[in-house]
Coordinates of C-alpha atoms in Angstrom, one line a residue:
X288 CA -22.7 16.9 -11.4
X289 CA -19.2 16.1 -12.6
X290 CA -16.2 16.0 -9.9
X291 CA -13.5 17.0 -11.4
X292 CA -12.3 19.3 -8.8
X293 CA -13.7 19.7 -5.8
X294 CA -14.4 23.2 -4.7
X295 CA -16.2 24.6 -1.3
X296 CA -16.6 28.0 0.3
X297 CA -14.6 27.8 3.8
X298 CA -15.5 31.1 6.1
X299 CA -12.7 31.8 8.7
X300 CA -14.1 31.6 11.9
X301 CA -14.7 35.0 13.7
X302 CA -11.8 36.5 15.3
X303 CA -8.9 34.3 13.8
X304 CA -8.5 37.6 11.0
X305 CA -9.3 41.4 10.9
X306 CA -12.4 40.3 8.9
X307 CA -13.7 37.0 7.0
X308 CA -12.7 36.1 3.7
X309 CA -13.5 33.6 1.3
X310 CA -11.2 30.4 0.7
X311 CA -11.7 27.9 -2.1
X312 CA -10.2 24.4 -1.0
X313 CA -9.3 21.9 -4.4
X314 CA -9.5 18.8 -2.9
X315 CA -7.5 17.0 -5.6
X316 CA -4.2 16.3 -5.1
X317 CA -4.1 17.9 -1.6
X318 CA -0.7 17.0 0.1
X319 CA 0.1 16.9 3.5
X320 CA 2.6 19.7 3.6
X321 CA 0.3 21.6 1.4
X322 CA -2.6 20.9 4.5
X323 CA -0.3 21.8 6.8
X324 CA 0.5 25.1 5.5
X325 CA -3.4 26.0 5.8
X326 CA -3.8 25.1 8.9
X327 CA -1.0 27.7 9.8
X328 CA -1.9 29.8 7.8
X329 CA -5.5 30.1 9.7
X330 CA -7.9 29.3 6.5
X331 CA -8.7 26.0 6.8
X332 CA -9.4 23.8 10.0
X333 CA -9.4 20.1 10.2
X334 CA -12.7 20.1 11.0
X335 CA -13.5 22.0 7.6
X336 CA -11.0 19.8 5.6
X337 CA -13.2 16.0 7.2
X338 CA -16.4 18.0 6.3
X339 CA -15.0 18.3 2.5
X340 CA -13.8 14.7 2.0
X341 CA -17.0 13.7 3.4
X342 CA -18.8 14.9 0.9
X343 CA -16.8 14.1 -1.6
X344 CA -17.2 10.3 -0.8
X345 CA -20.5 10.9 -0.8
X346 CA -20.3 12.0 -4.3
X347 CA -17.6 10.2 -5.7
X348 CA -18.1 6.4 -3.8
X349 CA -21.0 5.1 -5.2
X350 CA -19.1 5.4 -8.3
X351 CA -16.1 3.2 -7.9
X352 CA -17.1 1.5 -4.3
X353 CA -14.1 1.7 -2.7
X354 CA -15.2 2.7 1.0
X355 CA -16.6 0.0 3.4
X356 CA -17.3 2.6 6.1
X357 CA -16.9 6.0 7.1
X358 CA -15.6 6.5 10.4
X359 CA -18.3 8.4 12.4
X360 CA -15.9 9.8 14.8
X361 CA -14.1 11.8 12.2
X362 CA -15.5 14.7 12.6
X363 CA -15.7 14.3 16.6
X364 CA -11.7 13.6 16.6
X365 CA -10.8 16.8 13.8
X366 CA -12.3 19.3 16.4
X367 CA -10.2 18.4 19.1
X368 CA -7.0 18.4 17.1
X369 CA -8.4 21.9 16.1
X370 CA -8.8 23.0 19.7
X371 CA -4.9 21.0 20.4
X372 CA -3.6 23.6 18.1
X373 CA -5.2 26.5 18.8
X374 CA -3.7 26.0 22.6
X375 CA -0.5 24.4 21.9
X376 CA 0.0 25.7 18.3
X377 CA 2.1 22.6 17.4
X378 CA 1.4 20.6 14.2
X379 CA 1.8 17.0 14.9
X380 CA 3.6 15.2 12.2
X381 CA 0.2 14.0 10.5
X382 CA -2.1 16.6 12.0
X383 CA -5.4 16.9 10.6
X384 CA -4.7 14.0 7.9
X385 CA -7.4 11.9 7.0
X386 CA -6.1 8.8 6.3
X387 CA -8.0 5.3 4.7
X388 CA -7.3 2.2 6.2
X389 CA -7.8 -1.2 4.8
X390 CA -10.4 -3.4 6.3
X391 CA -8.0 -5.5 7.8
X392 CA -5.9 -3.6 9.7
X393 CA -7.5 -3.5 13.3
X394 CA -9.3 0.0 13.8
X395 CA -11.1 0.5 17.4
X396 CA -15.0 1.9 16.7
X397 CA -15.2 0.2 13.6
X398 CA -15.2 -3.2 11.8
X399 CA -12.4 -5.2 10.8
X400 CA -13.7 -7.5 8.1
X401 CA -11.0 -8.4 5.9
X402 CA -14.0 -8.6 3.7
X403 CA -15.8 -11.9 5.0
X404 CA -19.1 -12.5 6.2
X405 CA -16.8 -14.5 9.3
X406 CA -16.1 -10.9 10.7
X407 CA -18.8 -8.7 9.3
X408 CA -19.6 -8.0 13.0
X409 CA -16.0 -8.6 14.5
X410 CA -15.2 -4.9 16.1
X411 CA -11.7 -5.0 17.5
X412 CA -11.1 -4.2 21.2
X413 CA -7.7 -2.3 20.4
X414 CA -6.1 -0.2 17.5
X415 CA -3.4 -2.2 15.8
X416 CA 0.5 -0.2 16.9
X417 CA 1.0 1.3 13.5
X418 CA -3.1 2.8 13.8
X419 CA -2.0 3.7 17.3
X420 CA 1.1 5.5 16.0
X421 CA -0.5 7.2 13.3
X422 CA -3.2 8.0 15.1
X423 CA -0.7 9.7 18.0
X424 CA 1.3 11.4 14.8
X425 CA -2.5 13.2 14.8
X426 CA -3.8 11.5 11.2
X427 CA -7.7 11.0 11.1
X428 CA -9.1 7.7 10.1
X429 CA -12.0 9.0 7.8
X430 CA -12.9 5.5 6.2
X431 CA -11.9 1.5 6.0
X432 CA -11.4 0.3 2.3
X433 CA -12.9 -2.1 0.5
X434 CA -10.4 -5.4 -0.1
X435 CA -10.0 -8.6 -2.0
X436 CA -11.7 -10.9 0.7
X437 CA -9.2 -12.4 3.0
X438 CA -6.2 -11.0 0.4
X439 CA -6.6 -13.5 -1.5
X440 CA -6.6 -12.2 -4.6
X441 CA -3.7 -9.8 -6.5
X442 CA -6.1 -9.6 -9.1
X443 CA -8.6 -8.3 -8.2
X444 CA -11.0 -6.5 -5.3
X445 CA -14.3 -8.2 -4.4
X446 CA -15.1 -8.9 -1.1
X447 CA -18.5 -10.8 0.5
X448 CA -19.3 -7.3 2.4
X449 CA -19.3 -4.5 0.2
X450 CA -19.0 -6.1 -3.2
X451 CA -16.3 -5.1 -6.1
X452 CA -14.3 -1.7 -6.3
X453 CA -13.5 -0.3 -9.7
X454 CA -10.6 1.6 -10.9
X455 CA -11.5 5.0 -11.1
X456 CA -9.5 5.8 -14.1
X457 CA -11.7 3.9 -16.2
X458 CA -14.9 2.2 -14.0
X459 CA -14.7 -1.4 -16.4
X460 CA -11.6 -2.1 -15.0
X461 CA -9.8 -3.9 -12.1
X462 CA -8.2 -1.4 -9.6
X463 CA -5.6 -4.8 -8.9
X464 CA -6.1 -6.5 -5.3
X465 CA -6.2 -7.0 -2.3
X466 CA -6.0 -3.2 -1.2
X467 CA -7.6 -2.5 -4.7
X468 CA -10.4 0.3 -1.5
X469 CA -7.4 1.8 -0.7
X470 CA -5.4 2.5 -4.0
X471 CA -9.3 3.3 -5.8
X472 CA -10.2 6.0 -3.0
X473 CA -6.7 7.8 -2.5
X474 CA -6.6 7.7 -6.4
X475 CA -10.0 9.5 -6.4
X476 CA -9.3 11.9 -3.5
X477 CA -11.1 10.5 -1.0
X478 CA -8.7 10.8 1.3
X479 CA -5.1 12.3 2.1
X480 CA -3.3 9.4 2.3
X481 CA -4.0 5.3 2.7
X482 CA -2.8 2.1 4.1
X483 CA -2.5 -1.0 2.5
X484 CA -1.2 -4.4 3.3
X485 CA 0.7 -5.9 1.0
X486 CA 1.4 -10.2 0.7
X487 CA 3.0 -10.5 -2.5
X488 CA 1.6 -7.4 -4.2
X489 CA -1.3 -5.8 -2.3
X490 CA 0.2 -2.6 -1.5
X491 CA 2.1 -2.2 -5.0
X492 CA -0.2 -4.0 -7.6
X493 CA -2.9 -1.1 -6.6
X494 CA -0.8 1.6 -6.3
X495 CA 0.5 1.0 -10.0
X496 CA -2.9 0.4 -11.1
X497 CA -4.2 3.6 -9.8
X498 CA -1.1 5.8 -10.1
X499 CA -0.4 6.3 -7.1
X500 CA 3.1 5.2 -4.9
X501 CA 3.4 2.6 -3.0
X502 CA 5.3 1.6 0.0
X503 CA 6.9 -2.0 0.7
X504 CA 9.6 -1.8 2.8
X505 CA 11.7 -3.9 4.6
X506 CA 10.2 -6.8 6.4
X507 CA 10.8 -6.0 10.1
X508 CA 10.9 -2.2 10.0
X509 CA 6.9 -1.7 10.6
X510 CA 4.9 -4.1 13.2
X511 CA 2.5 -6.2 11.3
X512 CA 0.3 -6.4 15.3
X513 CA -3.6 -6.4 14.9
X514 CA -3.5 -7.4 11.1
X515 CA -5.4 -9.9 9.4
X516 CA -3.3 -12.2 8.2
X517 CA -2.4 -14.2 5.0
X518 CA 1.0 -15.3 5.2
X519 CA 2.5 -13.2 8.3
X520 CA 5.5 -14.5 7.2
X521 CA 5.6 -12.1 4.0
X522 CA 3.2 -9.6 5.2
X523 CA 3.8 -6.2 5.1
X524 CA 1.5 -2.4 6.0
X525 CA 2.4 0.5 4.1
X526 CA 1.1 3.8 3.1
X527 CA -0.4 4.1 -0.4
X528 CA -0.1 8.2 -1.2
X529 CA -0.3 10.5 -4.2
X530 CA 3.4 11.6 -3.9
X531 CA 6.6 9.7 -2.6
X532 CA 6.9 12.8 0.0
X533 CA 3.4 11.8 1.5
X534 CA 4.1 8.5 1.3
X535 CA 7.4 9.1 3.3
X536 CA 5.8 11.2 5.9
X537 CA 3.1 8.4 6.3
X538 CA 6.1 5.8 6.6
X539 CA 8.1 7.5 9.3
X540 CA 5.2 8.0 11.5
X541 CA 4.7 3.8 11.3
X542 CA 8.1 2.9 12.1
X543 CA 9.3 1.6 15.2
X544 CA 9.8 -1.7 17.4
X545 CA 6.6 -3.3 18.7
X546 CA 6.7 -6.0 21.7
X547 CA 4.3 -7.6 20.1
X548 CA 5.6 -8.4 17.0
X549 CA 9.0 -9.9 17.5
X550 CA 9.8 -9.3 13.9
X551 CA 10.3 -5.8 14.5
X552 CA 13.4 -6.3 17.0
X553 CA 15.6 -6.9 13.8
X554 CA 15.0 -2.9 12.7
X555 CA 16.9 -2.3 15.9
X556 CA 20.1 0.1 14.7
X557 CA 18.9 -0.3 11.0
X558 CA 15.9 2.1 11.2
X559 CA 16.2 5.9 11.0
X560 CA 14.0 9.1 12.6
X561 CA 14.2 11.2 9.8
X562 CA 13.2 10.1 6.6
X563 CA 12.3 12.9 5.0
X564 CA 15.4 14.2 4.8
X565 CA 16.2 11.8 1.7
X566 CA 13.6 13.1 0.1
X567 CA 16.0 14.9 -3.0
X568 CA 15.3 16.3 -6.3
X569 CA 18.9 15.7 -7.7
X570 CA 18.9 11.9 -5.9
X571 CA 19.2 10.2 -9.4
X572 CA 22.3 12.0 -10.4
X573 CA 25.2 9.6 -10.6
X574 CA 23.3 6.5 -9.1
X575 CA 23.6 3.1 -10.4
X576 CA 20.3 1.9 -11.7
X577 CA 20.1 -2.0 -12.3
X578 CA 17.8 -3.1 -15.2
X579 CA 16.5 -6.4 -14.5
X580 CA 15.2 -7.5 -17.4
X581 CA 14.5 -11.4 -16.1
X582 CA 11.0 -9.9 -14.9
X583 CA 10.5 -7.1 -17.3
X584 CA 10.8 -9.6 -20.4
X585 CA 8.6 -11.9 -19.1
X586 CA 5.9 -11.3 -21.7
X587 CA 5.3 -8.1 -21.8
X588 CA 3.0 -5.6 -23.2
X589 CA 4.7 -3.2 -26.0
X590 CA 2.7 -0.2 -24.3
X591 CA 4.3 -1.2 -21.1
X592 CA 7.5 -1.9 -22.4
X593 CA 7.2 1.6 -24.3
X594 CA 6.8 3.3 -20.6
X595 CA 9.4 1.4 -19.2
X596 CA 12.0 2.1 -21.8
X597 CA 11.0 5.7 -21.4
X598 CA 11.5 5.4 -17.6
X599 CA 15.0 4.0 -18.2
X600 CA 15.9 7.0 -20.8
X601 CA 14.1 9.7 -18.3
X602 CA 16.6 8.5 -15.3
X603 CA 19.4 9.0 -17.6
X604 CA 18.4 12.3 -18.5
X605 CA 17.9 13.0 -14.4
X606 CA 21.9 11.8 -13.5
X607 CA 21.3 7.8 -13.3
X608 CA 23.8 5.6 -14.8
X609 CA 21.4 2.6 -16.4
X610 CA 23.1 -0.6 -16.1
X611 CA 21.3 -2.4 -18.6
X612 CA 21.0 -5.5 -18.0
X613 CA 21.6 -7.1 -14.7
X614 CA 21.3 -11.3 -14.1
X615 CA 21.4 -12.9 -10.9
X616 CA 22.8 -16.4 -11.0
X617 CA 20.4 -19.2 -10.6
X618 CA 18.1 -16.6 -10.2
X619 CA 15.3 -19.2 -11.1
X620 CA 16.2 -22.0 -9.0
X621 CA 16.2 -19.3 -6.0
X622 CA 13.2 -18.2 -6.6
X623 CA 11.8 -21.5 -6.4
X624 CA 9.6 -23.0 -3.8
X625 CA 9.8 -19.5 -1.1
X626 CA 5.6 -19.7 -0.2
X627 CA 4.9 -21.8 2.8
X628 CA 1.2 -21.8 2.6
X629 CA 0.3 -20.8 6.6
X630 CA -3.0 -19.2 6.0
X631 CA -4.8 -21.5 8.4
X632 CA -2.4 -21.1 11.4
X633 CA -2.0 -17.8 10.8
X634 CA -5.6 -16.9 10.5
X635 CA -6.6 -19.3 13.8
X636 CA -4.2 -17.4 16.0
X637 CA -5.8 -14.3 14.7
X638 CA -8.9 -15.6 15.9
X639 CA -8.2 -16.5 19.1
X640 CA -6.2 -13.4 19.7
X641 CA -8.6 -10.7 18.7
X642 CA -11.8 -12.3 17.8
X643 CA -12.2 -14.7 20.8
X644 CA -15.1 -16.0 20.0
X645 CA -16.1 -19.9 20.6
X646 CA -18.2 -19.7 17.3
X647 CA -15.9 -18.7 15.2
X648 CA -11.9 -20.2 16.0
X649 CA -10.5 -21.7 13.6
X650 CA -10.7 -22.5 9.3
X651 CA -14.1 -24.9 9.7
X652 CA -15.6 -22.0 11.2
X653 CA -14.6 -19.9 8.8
X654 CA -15.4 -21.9 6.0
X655 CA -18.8 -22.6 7.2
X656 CA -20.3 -19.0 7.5
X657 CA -19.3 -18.9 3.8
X658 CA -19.1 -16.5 1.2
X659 CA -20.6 -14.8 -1.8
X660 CA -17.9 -14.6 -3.5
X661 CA -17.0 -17.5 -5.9
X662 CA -13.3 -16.7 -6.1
X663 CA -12.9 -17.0 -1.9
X664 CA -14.6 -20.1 -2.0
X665 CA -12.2 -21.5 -4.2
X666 CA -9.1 -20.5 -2.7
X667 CA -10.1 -21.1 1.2
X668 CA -10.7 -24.3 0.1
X669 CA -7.4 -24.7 -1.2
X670 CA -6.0 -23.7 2.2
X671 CA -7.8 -26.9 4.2
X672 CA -4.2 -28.9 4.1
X673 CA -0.7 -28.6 5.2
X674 CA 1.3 -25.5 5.7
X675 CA 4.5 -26.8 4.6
X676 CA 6.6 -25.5 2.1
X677 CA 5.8 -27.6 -1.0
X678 CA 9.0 -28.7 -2.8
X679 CA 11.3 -29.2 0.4
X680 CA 9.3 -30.0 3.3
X681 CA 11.8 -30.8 5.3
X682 CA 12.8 -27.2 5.7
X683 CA 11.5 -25.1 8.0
X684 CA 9.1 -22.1 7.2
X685 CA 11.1 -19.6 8.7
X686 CA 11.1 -15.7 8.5
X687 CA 13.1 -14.0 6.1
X688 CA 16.2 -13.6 8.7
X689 CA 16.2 -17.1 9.6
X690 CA 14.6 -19.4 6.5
X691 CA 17.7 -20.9 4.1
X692 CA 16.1 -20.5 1.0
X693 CA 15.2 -17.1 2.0
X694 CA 18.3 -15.8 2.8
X695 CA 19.9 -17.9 0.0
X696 CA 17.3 -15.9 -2.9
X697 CA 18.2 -12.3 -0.8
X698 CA 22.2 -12.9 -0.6
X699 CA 22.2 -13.5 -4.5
X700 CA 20.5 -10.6 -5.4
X701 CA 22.2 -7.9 -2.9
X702 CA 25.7 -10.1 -3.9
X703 CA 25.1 -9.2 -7.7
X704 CA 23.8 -5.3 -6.7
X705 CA 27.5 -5.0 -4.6
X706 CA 29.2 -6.5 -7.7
X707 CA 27.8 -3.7 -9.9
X708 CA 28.0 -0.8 -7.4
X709 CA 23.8 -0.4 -8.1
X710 CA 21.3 1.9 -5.6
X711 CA 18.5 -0.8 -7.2
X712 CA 17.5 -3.1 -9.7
X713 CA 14.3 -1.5 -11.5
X714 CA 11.5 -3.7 -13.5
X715 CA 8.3 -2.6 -14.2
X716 CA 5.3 -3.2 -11.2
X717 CA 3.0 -4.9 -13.7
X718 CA 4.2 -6.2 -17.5
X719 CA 0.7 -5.7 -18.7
X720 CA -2.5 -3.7 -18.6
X721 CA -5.1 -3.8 -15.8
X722 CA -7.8 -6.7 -17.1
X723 CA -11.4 -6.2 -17.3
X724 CA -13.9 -6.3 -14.0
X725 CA -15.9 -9.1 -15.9
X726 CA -12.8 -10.7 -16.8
X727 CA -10.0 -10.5 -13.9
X728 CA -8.8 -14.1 -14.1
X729 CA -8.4 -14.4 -17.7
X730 CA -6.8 -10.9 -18.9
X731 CA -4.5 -12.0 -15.4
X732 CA -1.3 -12.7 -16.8
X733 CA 1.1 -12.0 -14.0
X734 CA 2.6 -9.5 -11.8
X735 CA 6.3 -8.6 -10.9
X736 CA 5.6 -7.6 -7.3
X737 CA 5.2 -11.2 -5.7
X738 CA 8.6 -12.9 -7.0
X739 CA 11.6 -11.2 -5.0
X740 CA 10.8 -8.6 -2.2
X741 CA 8.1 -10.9 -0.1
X742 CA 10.3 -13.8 -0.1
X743 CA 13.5 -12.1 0.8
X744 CA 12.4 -8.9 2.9
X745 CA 13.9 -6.3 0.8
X746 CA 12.1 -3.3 0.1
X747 CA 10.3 -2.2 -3.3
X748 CA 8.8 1.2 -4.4
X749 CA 6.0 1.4 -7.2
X750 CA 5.8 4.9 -8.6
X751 CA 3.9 6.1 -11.3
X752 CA 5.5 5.3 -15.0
X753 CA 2.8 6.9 -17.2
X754 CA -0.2 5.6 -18.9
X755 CA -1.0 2.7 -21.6
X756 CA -4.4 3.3 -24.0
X757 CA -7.6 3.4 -22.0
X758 CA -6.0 6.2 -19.8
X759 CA -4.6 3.3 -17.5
X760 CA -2.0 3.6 -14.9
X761 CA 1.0 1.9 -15.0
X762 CA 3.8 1.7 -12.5
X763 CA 8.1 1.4 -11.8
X764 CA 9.7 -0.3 -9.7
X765 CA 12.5 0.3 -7.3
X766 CA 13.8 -3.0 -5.0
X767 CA 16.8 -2.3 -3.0
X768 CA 18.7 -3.8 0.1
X769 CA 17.9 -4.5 2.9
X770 CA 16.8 -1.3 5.2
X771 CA 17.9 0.6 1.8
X772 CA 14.2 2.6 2.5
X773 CA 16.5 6.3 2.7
X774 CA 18.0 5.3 -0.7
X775 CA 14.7 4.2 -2.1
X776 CA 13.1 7.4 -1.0
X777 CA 16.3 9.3 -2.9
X778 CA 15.7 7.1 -6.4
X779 CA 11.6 7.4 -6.2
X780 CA 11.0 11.4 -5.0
X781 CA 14.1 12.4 -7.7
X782 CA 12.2 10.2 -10.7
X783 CA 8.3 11.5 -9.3
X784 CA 9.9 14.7 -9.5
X785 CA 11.4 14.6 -13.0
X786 CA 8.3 13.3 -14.5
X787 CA 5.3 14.0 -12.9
X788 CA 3.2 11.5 -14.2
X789 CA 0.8 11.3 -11.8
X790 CA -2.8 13.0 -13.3
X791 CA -6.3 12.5 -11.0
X792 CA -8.9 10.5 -12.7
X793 CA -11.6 12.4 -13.8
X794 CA -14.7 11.1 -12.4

């Protein structure tokens, strides 16, 4: 049986009408608003809403393998937020959302892999704070995603405990890594709304891969607490959603200062309540779009080079003034030499944090458990030696408020944005078409995401730019300053809006 809407026969439970009626809920493209609106309106319940996704990941998993687990407690937790508003008749902020979480991002009740036979059996103790936050804003965990094991790999997602997730516009393809779960099942419907974590590119190489948006914001706005790491230094969670509004919603719910990750105290006075309000229709008219060309020309494909020359002319059409093209000064010299490769210390104090387990503390215990996957293998190896950074080792790996050649790369480029007036520089997510399951590594040619925002801490948007041949997904993307997240929402939901590009897969 083909999927390509999901419909189901909801009967209103007795007494909430005059008499029962029939509903017919289309899971695709279900919003949050749009959710929201039918729980008020009395035809649909969370509990009736977890019962639909469920089996539609029944249906619709086995194809593309994006889901690790299914949370068993879903349907436990949507009753009592249907009995909270039936007495209180509030709607939290998230109520009723069922949400995917990457298998990394510590989830109490269920595993936390980061998809390695090292913590195939590692069940964390607490939620991580932006779970716990979500989780108070009344979103559901339905299911953990399937991941590139231990993030390693932008490419693509195959991990040693549930095997490789395809993209589910067309199954022969990569859905990108590491949060390749997560952008394959919120693609597919499987869910309202997703995290990712995103290193270099793991939140944005997936969304752009499976049209969806994709949040990186600014490094220090959302804790990065009871996450696997792979550089913490560059590590970001953010939500992975059909629409920049969901994504937005999902964001504001995540923000705030968390004692335990000290990064967070530098979002003090720079972080706002109320995001959604920048969420604008007419928020391209007479802003200053930057095209940055340095990445975009960097061997592109013509069908991507097509959509992004479209992009440019569709802003223009929707207000924006394109300033084509924009150079930052020594930007390759900056750019040089930012990675500091901390995997091991990060990891070990992960380990002895969460895991606490004398068996398994540090890299050699890691490494000797083992994996199945060939790729892993390679690159933990690759991680036995220093953490320095490699072309200057005498300067310190810092954070991106602290490290020189950090804040050198990030003062150039918001120095050249104040010098042109720009709201953002725009380049596209990815210069070339998702590569081949069988053939990741070599149809790999590069990604955009992993050169600026990680090493300086600014934040980037990928929204959805269109489709190349093969009906793949391809994505644009927004950086902007510092704690520039309001204007980014304002560039992203006006450009969504004037488009529309997204499409479900048809599965």
């Amino acid at each position: 049986m083909k999927w390509i809407r999901t419909f189901l026969v909801l009967l209103l439970f007795a007494g909430c009408l005059p008499e029962k009626r029939e509903f017919q809920l289309d899971l695709e493209e279900l919003s949050i608003e749009r959710i929201h609106e039918l729980y008020a309106s009395g035809v649909m319940t969370s509990e009736t809403l977890v019962q639909a996704y469920l089996a539609r990941i029944d249906s619709i998993n086995p194809k593309i393998n994006a889901l690790t687990i299914v949370n068993p407690k879903a349907l436990g937790i949507a009753k009592a937020l249907d009995a909270e508003y039936h007495n209180t008749g509030i709607l939290r902020p998230l109520h009723g959302i069922p949400m995917i979480v990457k298998d990394n991002i510590n989830t109490v009740g269920m595993p936390t892999t980061a998809g390695s036979l090292a913590l195939a059996d590692f069940y964390p103790e607490t939620d991580a704070f932006i779970i716990q936050k979500l989780e108070d804003a009344g979103a559901i965990i339905i299911a953990k995603s399937n991941m590139a094991e231990w993030a390693f790999s932008p490419m693509h997602s195959e991990s040693s405990t549930a095997g490789t997730t395809r993209n589910p516009y067309n199954l022969n393809y990569v859905p990108a890594g590491s949060s390749g779960g997560t952008g394959a099942s919120v693609a597919a419907n499987l869910g309202t709304i997703g995290l990712g974590t995103d290193t270099g590119n793991s939140i944005r190489g997936p969304s752009s891969h499976n049209s969806l948006v994709g949040f990186r914001s600014t490094l220090g706005l959302v804790s990065r607490e009871g996450i696997v790491p792979l550089y913490l230094r560059n590590d970001v969670v953010g939500p992975m959603c059909k629409t920049v509004e969901d994504a937005t919603r999902t964001l504001q719910a995540m923000v705030g200062i968390d004692p335990k990750d000290p990064l967070t105290s530098y979002s003090e006075g720079n972080a706002e309540t109320d995001y959604i309000q920048y969420l604008d229709k007419d928020g391209l008219k007479g802003a200053r779009i930057g095209v940055f060309r340095t990445l975009s020309e960097q061997d592109p494909d013509p069908e991507i080079s097509t959509l992004f020359n479209q992009a440019l002319k569709d802003m223009e059409s929707l207000g924006a003034v394109i300033v084509d093209s924009v150079a930052v000064p020594n930007f390759d010299e900056l750019r040089q030499d930012q990675w500091c490769h901390a995997f091991r210390e990060d990891l070990e104090d992960f380990l002895q944090t969460y895991v606490k387990r004398d068996t398994m503390r540090n890299l050699e215990d890691v490494i000797r458990v083992g994996t199945k996957s060939d790729f892993a293998r390679q690159r933990i190896s690759s991680f036995r030696g220093d953490s320095f950074r490699r072309g200057n080792p005498e300067i310190p790996c810092g954070n991106a408020y602290e490290d020189e050649r950090r804040v050198a790369f990030r003062e150039a480029i918001e120095k050249t944005m104040d010098s042109l007036k720009l709201d953002a520089l725009v380049y596209p997510s990815w210069n070339n078409l998702p590569a081949k399951i069988d053939q990741f590594q070599e149809e790999y040619r590069g990604d955009n995401s992993q050169i600026i925002s990680p090493a300086t801490g600014q934040p980037a948007f990928t929204v959805p730019m269109g489709f190349s041949s093969g009906n793949l997904p391809a994505g644009l993307q927004f950086l902007g300053r510092m704690y520039a997240e309001p204007t980014l929402i304002r560039l992203t939901y006006s450009y969504e809006q004037g488009t529309k590009h997204r499409v479900a897969p048809k599965l």
